mmCIF file of C-alpha atoms and ligand atoms in Angstrom:
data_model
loop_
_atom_site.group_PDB
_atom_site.id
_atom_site.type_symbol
_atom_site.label_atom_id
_atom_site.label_comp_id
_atom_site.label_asym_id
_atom_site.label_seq_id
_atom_site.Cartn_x
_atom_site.Cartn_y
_atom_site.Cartn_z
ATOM 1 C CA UNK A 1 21.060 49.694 4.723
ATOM 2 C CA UNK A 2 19.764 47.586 1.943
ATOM 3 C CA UNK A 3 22.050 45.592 0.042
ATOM 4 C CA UNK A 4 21.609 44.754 -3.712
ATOM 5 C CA UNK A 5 23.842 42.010 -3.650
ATOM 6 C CA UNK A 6 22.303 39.504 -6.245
ATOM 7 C CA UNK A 7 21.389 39.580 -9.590
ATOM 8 C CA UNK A 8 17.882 38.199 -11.039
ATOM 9 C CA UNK A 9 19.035 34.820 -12.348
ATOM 10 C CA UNK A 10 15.902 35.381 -15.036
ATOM 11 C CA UNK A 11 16.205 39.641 -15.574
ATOM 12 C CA UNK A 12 19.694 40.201 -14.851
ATOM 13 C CA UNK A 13 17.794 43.114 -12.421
ATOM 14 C CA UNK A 14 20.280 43.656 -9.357
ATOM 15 C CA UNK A 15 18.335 42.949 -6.333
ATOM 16 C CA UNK A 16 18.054 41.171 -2.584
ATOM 17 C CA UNK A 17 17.434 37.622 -3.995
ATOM 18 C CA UNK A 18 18.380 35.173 -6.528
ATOM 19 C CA UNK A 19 14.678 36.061 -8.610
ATOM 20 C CA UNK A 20 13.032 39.207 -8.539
ATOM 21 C CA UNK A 21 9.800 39.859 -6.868
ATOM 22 C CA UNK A 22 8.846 40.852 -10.504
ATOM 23 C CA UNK A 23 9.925 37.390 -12.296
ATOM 24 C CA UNK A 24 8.144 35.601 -9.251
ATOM 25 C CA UNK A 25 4.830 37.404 -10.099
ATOM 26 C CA UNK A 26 5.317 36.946 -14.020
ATOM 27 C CA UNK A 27 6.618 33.165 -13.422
ATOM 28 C CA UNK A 28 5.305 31.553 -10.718
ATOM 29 C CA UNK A 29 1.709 32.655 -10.030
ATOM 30 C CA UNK A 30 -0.320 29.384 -8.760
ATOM 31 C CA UNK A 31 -2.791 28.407 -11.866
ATOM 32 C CA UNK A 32 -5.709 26.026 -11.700
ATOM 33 C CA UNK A 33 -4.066 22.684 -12.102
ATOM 34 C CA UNK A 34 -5.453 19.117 -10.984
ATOM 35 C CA UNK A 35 -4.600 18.789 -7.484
ATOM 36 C CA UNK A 36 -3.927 14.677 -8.154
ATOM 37 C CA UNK A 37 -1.332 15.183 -11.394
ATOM 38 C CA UNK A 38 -0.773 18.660 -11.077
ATOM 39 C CA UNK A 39 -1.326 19.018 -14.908
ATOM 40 C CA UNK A 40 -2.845 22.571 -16.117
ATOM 41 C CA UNK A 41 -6.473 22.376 -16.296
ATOM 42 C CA UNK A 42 -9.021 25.403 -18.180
ATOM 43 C CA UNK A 43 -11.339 25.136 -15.781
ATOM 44 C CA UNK A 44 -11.325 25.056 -12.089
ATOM 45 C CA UNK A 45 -12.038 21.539 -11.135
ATOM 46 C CA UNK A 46 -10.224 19.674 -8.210
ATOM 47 C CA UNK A 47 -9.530 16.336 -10.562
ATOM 48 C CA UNK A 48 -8.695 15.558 -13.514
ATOM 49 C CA UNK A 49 -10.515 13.752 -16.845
ATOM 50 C CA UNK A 50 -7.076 11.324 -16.605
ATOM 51 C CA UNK A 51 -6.599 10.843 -12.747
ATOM 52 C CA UNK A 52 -10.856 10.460 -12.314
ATOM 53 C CA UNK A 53 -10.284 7.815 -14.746
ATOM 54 C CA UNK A 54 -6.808 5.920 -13.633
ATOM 55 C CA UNK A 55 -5.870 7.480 -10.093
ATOM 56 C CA UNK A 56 -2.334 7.765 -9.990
ATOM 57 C CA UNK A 57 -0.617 6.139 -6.622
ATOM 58 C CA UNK A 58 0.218 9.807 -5.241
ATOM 59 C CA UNK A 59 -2.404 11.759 -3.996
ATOM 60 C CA UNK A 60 -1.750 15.167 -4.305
ATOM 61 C CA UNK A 61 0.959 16.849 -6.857
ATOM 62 C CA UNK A 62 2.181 20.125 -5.752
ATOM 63 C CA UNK A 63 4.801 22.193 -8.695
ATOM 64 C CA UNK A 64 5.679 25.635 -8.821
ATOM 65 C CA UNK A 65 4.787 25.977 -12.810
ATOM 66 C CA UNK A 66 4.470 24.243 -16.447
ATOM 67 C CA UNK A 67 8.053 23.152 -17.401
ATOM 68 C CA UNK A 68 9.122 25.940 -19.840
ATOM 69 C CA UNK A 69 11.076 29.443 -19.692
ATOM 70 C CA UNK A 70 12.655 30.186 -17.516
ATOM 71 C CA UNK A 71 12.081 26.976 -15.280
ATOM 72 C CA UNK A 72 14.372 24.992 -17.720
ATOM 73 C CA UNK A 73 16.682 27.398 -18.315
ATOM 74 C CA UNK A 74 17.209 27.319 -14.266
ATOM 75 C CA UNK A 75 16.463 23.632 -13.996
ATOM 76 C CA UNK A 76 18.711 22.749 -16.312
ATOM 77 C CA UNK A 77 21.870 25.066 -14.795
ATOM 78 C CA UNK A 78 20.751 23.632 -11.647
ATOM 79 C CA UNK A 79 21.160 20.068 -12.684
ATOM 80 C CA UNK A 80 23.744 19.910 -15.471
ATOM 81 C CA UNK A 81 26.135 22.786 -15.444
ATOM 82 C CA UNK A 82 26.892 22.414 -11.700
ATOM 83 C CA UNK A 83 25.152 25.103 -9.966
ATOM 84 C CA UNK A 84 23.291 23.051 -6.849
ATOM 85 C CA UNK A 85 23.135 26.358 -5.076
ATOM 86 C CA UNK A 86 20.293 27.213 -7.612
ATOM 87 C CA UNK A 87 18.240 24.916 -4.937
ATOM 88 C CA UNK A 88 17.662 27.521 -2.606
ATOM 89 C CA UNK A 89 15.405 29.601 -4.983
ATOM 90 C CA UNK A 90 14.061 26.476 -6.722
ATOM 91 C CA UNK A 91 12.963 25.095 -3.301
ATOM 92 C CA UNK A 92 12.159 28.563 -2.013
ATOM 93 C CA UNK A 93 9.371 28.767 -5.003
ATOM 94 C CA UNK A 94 8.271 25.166 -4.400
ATOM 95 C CA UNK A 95 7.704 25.985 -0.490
ATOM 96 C CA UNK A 96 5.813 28.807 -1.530
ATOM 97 C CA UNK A 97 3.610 26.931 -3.782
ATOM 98 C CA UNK A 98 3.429 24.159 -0.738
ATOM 99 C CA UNK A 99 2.143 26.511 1.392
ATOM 100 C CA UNK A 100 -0.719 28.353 -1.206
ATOM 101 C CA UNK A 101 -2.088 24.148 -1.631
ATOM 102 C CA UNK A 102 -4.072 22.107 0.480
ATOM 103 C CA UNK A 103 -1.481 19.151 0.286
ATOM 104 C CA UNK A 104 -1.639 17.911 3.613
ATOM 105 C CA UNK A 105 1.518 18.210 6.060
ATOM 106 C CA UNK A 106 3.875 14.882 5.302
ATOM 107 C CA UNK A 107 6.333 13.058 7.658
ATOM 108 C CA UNK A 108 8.925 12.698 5.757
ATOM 109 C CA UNK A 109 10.349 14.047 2.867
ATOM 110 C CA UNK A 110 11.841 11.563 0.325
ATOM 111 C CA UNK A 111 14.027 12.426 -3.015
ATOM 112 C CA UNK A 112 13.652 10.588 -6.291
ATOM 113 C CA UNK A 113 16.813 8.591 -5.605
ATOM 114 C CA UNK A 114 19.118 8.219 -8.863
ATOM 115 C CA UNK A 115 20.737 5.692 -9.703
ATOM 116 C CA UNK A 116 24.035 5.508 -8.743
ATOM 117 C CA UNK A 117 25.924 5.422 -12.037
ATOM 118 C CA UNK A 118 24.459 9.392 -12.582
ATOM 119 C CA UNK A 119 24.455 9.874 -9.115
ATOM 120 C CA UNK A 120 28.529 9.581 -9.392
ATOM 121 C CA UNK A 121 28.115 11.024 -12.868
ATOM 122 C CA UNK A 122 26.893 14.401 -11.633
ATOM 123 C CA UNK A 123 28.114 14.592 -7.881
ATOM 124 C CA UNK A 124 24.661 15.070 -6.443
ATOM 125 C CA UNK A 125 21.198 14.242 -6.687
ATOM 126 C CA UNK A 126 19.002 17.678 -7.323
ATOM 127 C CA UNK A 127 16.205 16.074 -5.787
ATOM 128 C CA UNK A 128 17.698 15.940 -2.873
ATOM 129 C CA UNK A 129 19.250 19.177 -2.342
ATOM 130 C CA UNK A 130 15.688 20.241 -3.007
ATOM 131 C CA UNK A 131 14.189 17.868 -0.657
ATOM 132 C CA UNK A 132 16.931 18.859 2.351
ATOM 133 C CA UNK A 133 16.332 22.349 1.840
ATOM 134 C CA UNK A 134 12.630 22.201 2.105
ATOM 135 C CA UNK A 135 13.202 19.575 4.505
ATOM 136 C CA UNK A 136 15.042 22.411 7.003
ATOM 137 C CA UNK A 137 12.289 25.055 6.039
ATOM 138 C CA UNK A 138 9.430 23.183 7.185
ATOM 139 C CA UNK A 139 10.716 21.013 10.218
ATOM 140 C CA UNK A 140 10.120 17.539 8.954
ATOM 141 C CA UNK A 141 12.262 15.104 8.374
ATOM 142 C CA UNK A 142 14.342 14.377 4.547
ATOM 143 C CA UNK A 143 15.711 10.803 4.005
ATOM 144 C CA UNK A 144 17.804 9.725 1.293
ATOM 145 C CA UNK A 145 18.606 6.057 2.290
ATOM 146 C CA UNK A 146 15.120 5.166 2.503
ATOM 147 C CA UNK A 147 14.062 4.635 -1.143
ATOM 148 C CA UNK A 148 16.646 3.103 -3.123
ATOM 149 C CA UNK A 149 17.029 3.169 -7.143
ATOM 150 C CA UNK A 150 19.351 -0.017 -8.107
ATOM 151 C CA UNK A 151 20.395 0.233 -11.188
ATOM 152 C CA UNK A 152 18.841 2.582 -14.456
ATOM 153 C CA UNK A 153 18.976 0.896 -17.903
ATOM 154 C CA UNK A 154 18.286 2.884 -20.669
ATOM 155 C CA UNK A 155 18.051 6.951 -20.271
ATOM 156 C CA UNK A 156 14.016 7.691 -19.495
ATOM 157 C CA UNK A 157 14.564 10.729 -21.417
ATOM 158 C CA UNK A 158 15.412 8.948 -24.637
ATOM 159 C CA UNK A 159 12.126 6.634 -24.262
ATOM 160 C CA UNK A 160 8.455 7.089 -25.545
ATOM 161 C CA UNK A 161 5.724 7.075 -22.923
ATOM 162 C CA UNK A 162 4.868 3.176 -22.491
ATOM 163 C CA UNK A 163 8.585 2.424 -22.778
ATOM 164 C CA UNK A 164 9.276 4.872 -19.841
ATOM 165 C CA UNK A 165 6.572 2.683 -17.811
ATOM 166 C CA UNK A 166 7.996 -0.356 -18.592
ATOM 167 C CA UNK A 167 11.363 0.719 -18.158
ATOM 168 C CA UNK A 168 10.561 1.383 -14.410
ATOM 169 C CA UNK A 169 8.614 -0.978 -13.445
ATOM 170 C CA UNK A 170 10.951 -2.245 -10.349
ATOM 171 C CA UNK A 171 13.424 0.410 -10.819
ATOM 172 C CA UNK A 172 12.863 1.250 -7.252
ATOM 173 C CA UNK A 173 12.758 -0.164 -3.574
ATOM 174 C CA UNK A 174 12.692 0.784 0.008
ATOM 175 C CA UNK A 175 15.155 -0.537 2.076
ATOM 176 C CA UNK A 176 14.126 -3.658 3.317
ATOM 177 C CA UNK A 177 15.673 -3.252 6.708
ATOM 178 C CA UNK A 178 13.621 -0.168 6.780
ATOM 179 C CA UNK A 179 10.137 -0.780 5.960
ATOM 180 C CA UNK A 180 8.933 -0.345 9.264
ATOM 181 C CA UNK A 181 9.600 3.418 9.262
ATOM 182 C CA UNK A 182 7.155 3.204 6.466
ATOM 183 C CA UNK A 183 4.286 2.253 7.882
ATOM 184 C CA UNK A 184 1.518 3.753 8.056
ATOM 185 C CA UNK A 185 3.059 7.341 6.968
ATOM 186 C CA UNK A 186 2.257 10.203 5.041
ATOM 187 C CA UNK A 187 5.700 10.844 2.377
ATOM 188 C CA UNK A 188 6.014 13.711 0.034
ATOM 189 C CA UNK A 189 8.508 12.372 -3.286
ATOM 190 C CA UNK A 190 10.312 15.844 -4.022
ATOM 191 C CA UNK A 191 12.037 16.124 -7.559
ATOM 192 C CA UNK A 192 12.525 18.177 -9.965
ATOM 193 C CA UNK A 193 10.397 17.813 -13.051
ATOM 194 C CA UNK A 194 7.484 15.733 -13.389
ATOM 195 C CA UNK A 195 7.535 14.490 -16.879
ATOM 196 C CA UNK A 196 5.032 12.008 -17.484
ATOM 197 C CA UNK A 197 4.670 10.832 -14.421
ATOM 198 C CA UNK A 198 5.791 7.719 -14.581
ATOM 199 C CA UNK A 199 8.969 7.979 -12.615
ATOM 200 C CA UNK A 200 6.769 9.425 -9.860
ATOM 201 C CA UNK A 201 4.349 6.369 -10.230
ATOM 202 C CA UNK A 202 7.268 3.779 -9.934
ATOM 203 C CA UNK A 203 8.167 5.450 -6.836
ATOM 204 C CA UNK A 204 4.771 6.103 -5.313
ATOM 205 C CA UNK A 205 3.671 2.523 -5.690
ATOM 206 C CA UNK A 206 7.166 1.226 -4.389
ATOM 207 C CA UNK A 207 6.896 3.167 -1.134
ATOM 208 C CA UNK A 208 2.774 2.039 -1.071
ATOM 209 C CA UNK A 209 3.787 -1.382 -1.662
ATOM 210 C CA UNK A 210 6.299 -0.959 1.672
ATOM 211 C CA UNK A 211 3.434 0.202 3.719
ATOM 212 C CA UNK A 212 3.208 3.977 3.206
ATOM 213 C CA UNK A 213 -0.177 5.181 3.771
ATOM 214 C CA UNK A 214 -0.022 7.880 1.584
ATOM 215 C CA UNK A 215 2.706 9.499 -1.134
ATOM 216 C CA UNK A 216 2.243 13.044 -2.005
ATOM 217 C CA UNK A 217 4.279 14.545 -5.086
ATOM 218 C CA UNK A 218 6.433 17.985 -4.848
ATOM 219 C CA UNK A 219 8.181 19.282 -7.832
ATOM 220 C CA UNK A 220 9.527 22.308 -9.378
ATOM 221 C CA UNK A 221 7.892 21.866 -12.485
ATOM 222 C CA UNK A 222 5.471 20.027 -14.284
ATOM 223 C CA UNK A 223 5.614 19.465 -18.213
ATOM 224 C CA UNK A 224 2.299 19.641 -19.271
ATOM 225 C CA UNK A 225 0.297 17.544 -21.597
ATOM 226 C CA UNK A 226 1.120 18.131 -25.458
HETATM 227 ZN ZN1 LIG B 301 13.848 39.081 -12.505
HETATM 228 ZN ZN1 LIG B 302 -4.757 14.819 -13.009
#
């Protein structure tokens, strides 16, 4: 007997999962994007004009879609009205969208830490419960000790682009003690949103810097270029 036990957290449609198989096809079909940034690209080109010119320190950027309806909508119950059990589709859709690339397999799955003044602020980090969930799905390992974010000054949301930069620049480290486990590894960063990117470059160089040999980038979403 099928069971129409959940509702379409986009349609409202009653259904066997938490988004419809018609919401998925509307939502989350794969477009061509640059397989570096991730950022939407009109034509189908592997790189792009901005990574050919200054390569980011990730290699390859896997998301599930642009950052817009419903992605915030869900993103944003997900992360600040205290629904952490929206993970499971989130992650669901990114593992999809994992499995359609050609990101190569990591080792080890790392969240974007927070800091630990929002970390007690909101009771979780959503990067993690992303990064554990995907972690279980594909049989590799999720850490969240590894990479450590000290302290956050200002809110990166409230910041222009070069501010952002400079506002990160050290914001994160791997645990000294730990920098063996490092080396020579493939790591996939998994968060949320990808804004500009230069959260995800902070991190990516930090984990580089510790002897990573290689930091891929998974996220939900990706807000693209205005
Ligand atoms: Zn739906
Ligand atoms: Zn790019």
């Amino acid at each position: 007997m099928r069971t129409l036990a959940s509702q379409c957290e986009v349609c409202r449609q009653w259904g066997e999962a938490a988004l419809c198989a018609d919401c998925i096809a509307r939502f989350a079909t794969p477009l061509p994007r640059c397989g570096r940034c991730g950022l939407r690209l009109a034509l189908p080109v592997a790189v792009c004009g901005a990574c050919l010119r200054d390569p980011p320190p990730f290699e390859h950027t896997v998301c599930v879609a642009d950052y817009g309806f419903p992605w915030d909508a869900l993103i944003a119950a997900f992360k600040f009205r205290g629904r952490p059990e929206l993970a499971t589709v989130l992650a669901g859709r990114l593992r999809a969208a994992i499995a359609a690339s050609a990101a190569p397999p990591p080792q080890c799955l790392l969240p974007v830490p927070l800091a630990p003044a929002r970390l007690a602020e909101r009771g979780y980090n959503q990067a993690w419960e992303l990064a554990r969930r995907l972690a279980h799905a594909l049989g590799v390992p999720a850490d969240a000790q590894l990479l450590w974010r000290p302290a956050d000054g200002v809110h990166q949301a409230a910041l222009g682009r070069a501010e952002r930069q400079r506002n990160l620049v050290g914001a994160f480290m791997v645990d000294p003690r730990r920098r063996g486990e490092l080396a020579g590894r493939r790591v996939a960063l998994v968060d949320d949103v990808m804004t500009t990117g230069a959260t995800a470059r902070a991190a990516a160089t930090a984990l580089l810097r510790a002897g990573a040999a290689a930091v891929d980038l998974w996220v939900v979403a990706r807000t693209p270029e205005d």
